CSV table of C-alpha atoms and ligand atoms in Angstrom, one decimal:
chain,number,residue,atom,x,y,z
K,92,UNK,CA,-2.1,19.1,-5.9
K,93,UNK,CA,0.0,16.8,-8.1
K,94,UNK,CA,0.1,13.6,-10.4
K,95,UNK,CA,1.0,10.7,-8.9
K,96,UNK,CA,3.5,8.2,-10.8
K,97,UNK,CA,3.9,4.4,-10.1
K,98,UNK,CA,6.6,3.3,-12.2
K,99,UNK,CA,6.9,-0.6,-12.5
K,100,UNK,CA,6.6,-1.2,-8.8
K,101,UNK,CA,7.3,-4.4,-7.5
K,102,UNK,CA,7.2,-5.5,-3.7
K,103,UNK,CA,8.0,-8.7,-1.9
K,104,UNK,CA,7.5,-9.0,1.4
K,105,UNK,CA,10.1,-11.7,2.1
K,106,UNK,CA,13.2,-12.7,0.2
K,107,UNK,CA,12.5,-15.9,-2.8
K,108,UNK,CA,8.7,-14.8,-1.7
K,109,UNK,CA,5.7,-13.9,-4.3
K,110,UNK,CA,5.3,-10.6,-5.0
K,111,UNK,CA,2.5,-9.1,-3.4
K,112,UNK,CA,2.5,-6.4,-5.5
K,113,UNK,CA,4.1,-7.1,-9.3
K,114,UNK,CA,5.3,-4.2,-11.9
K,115,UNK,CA,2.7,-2.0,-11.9
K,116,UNK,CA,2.0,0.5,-13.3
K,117,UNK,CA,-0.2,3.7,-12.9
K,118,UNK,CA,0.2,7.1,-14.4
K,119,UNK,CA,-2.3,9.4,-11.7
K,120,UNK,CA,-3.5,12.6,-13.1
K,121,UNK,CA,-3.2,15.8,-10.8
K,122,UNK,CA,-7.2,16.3,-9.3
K,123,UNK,CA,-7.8,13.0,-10.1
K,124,UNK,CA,-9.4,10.7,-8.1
K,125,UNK,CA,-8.0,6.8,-8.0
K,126,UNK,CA,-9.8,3.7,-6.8
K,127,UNK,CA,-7.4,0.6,-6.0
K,128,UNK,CA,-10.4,-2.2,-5.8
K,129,UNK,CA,-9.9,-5.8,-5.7
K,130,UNK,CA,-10.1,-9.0,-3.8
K,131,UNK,CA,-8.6,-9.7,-0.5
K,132,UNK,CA,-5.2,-10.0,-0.6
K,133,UNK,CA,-4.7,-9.0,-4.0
K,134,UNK,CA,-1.7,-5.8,-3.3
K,135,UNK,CA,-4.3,-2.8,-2.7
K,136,UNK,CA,-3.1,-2.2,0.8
K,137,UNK,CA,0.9,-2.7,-0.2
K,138,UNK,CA,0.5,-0.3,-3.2
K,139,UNK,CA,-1.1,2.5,-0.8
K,140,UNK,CA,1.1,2.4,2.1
K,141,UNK,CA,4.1,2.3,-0.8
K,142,UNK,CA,2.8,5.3,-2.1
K,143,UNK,CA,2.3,6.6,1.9
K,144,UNK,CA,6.4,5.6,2.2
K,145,UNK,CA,5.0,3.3,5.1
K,146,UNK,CA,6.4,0.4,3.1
K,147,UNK,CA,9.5,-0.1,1.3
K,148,UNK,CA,8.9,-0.3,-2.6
K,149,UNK,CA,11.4,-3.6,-3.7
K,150,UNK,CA,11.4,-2.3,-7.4
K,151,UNK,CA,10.5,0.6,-9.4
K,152,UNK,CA,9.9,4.3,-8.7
K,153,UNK,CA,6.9,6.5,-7.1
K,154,UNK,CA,6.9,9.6,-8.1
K,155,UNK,CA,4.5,12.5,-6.5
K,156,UNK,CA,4.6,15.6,-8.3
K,157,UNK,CA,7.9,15.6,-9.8
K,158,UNK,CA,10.1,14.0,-7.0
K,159,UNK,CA,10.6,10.5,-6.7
K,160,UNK,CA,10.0,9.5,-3.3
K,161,UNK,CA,11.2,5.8,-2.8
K,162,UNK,CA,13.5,7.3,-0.4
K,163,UNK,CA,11.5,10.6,1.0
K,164,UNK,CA,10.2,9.9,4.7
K,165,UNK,CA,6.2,9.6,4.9
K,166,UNK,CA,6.4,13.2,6.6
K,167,UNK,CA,8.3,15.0,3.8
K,168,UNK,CA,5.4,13.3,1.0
K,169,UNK,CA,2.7,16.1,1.0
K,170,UNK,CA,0.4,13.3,1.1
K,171,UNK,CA,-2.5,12.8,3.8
K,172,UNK,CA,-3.8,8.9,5.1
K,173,UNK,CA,-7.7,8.6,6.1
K,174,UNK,CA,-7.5,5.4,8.3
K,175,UNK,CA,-10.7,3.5,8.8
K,176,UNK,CA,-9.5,2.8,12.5
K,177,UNK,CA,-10.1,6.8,12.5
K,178,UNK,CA,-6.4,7.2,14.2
K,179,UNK,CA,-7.6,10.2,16.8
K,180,UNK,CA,-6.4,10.8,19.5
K,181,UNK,CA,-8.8,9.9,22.8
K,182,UNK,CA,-7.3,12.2,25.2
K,183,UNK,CA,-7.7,15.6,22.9
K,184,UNK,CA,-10.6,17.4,21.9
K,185,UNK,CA,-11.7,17.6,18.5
K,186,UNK,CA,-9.9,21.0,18.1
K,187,UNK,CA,-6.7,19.6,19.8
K,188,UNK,CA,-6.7,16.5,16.7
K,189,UNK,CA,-7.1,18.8,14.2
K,190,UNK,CA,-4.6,20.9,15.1
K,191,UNK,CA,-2.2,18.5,16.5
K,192,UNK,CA,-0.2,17.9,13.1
K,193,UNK,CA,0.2,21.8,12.1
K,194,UNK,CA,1.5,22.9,15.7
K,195,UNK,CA,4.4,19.6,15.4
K,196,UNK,CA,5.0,21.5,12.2
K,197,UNK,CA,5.5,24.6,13.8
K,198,UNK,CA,1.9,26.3,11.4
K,199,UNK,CA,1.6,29.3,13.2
K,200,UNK,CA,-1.5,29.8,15.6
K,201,UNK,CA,-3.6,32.3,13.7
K,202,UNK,CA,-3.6,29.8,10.6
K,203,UNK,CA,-4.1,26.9,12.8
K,204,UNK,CA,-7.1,28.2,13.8
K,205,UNK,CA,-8.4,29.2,10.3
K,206,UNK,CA,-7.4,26.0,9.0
K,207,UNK,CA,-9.1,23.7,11.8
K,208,UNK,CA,-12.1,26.2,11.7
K,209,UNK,CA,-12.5,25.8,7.1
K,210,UNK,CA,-11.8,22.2,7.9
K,211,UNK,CA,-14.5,21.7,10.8
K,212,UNK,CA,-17.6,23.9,8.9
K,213,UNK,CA,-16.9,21.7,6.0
K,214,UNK,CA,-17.4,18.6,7.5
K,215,UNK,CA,-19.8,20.3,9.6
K,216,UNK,CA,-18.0,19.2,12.9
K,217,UNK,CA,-18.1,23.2,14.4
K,218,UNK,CA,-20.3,22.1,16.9
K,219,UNK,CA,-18.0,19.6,18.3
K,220,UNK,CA,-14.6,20.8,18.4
K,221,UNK,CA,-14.7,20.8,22.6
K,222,UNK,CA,-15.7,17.3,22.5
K,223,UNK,CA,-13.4,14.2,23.1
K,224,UNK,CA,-13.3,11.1,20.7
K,225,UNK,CA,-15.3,9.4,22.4
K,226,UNK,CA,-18.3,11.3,22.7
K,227,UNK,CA,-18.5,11.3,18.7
K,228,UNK,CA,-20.6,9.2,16.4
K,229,UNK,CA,-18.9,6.7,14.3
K,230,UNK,CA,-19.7,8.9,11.1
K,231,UNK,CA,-18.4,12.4,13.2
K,232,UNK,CA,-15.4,10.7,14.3
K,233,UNK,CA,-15.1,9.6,10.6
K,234,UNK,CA,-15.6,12.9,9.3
K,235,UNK,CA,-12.4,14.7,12.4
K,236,UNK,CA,-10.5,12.0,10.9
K,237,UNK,CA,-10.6,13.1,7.7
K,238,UNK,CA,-10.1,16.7,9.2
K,239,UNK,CA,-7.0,15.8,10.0
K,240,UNK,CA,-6.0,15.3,6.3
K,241,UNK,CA,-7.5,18.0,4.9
K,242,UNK,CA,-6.1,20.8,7.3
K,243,UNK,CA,-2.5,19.7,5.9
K,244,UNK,CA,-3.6,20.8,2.9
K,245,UNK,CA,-1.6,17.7,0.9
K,246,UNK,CA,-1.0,17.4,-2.9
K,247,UNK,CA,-2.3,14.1,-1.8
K,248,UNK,CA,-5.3,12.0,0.2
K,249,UNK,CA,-4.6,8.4,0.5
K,250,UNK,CA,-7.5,6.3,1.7
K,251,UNK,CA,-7.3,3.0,3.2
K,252,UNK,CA,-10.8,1.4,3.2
K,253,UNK,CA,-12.0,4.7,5.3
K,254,UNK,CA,-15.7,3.6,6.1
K,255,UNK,CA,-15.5,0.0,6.5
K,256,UNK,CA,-15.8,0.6,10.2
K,257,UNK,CA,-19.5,2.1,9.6
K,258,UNK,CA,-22.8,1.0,9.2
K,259,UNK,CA,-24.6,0.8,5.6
K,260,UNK,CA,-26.3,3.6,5.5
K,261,UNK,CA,-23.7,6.0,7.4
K,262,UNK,CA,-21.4,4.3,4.5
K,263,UNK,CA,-23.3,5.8,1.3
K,264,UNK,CA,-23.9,9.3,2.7
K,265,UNK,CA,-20.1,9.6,4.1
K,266,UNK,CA,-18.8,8.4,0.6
K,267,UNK,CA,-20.7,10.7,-0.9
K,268,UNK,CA,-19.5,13.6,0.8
K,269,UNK,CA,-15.9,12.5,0.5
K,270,UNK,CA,-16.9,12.7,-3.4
K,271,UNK,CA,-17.8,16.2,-3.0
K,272,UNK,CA,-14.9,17.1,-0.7
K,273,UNK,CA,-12.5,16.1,-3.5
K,274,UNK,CA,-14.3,17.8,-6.2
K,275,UNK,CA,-14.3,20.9,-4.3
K,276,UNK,CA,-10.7,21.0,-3.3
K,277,UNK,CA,-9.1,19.3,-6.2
K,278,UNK,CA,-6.7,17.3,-4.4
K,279,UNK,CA,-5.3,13.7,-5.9
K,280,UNK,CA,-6.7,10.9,-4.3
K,281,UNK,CA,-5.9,7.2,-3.9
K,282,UNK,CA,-8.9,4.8,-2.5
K,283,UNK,CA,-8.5,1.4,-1.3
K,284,UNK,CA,-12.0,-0.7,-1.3
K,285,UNK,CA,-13.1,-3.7,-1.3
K,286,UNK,CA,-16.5,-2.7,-1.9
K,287,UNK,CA,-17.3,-2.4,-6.2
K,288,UNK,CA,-20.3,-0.3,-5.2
K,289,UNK,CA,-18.3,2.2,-3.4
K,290,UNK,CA,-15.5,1.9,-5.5
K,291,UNK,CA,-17.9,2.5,-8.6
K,292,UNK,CA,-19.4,5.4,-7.0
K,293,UNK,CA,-15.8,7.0,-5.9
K,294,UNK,CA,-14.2,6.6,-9.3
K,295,UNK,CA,-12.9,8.6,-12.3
K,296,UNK,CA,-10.7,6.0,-12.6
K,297,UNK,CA,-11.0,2.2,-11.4
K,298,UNK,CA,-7.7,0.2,-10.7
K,299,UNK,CA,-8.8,-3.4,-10.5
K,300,UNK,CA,-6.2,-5.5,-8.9
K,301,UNK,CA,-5.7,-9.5,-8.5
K,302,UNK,CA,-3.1,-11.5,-7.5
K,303,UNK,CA,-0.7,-7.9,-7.4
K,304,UNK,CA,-1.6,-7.3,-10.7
K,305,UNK,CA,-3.8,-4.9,-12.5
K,306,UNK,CA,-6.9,-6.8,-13.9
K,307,UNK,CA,-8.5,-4.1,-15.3
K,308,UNK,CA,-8.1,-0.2,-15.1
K,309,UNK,CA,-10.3,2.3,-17.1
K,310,UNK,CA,-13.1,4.6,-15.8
K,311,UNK,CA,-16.3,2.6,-14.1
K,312,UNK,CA,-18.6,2.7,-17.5
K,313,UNK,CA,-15.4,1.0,-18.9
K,314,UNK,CA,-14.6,-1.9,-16.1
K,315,UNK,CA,-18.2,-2.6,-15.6
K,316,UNK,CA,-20.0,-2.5,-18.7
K,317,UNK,CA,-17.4,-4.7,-20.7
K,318,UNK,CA,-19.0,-6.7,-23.2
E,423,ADP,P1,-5.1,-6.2,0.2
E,423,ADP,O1,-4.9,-4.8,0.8
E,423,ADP,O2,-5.6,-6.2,-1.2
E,423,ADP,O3,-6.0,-7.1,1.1
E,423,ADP,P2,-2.4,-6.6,0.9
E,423,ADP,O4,-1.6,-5.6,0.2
E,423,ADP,O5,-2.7,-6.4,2.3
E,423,ADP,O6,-3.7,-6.9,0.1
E,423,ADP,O7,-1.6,-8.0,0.7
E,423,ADP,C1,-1.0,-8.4,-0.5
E,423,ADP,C2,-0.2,-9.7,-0.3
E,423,ADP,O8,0.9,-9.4,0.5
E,423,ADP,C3,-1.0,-10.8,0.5
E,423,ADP,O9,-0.6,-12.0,0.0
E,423,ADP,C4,-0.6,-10.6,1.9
E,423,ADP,O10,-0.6,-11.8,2.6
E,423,ADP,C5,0.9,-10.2,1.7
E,423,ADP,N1,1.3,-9.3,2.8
E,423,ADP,C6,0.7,-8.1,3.2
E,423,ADP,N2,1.4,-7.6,4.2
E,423,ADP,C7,2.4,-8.4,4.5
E,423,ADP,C8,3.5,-8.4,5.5
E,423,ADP,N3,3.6,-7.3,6.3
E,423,ADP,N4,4.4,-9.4,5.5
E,423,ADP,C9,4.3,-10.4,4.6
E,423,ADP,N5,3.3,-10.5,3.7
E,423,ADP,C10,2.4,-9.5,3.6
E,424,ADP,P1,0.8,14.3,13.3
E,424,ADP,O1,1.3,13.0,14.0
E,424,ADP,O2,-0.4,14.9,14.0
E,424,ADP,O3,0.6,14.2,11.8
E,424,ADP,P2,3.1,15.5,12.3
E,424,ADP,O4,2.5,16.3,11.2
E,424,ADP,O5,4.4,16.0,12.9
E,424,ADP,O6,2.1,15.3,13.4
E,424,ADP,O7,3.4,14.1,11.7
E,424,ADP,C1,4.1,13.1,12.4
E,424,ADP,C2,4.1,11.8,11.6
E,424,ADP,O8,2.8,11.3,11.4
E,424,ADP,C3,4.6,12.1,10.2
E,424,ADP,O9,5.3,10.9,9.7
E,424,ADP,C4,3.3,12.3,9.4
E,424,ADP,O10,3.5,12.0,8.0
E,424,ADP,C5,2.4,11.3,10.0
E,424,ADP,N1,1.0,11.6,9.8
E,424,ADP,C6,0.2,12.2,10.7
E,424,ADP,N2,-1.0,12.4,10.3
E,424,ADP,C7,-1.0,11.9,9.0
E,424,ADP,C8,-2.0,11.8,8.0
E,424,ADP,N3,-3.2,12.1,8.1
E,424,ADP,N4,-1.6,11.2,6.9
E,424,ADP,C9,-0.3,10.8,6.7
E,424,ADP,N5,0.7,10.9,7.6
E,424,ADP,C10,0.3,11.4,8.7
């Protein structure tokens, strides 16, 4: 767990271009759960992936926890990405994607296995761990992918529009359970959506973004019932 810290953060993508993202800033609590919602276009991705380190910040600080991390490599972040191209791996077995990170890592085999086991009964996966990608729903291949986040055991999760690939329905009961999954293990989060429903249900806090700028930012009683 940690606070997240982004300190007048700037990025343009090329030199004398706009700034896709432009002096923001957001002070994340630690537990807290973060919504980045906004049009198209308007930063959301580019704030996330400076947070993730997979984009260089141009100006400003991020801080996670108390490091800065403008120059800490995305593996040395403690943070966790939930992709909505899932990101598995086709050739492994469930097990095999969940476990894949911690053995790189060097985890130890007896708490790989209790970690890819806590991970799989909560998102009720157990019953699929010898199965390959490919012979998973949409929603269960959903669900291994965000396994794979929480068996790190991050200070952070960092969504990037994780459901968009689903249908409707699969969409409300998956974001529900994500809602529940953070509340149970307390861990930061950062949520990019275009969707306001999704984005209103997700939220303690709303970030709305246009144009790399923050709109509006306040809890989702506050953005949305505005006089
Ligand atoms: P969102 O996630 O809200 O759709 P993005 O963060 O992807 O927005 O994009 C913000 C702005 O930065 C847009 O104007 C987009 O065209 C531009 N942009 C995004 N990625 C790149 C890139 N790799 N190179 C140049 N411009 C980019
Ligand atoms: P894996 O590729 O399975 O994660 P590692 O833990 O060795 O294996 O990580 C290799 C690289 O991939 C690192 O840069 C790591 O940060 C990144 N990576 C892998 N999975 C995630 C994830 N869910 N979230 C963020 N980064 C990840």
């Amino acid at each position: 767990m940690a606070s997240i810290d982004i300190n007048q953060v700037s990025k343009i993508y090329d030199k004398g271009g706009a700034k896709a993202v432009d002096n923001i800033d957001i002070k994340i609590n630690d537990g807290e759960f973060i919504v980045l919602v906004g049009p198209s276009g308007c930063g959301k991705s580019t704030l996330l992936r400076m947070v993730a380190g997979l984009e260089g910040i141009s100006a400003g600080t991020i801080s996670i926890g108390d490091r800065v991390v403008n120059d800490i490599e995305p593996a040395d972040r403690d943070i966790a990405m939930v992709f909505q191209n899932y990101a598995l791996y086709p050739h492994m077995t469930v097990y095999d994607n969940l476990a894949y990170g911690l053995k790189n890592r060097g985890t130890p085999k007896g708490e790989i296995e209790v970690r890819v086991a806590e991970a799989a009964k909560m998102l009720e996966i157990e019953k699929y761990l010898d199965r390959k990608p490919r012979a998973l729903s949409g929603g269960q291949r959903q669900r291994v992918a965000m396994g794979r986040a929480i068996v790190r055991k991050p200070a952070a999760f960092l969504f990037d529009e994780p459901l968009s690939n689903l249908d409707a329905k699969l969409r409300v009961s998956m974001r529900g359970e994500i809602r529940k999954l953070q509340r149970r293990l307390k861990t930061t989060a950062i949520y990019v959506t275009h969707d306001q429903l999704e984005a209103m249900t997700l939220a303690d806090r709303l970030v709305v973004l246009n144009g790399g700028v923050i709109e509006q930012i306040g809890t989702p009683l506050e953005v949305y019932h505005k006089p």
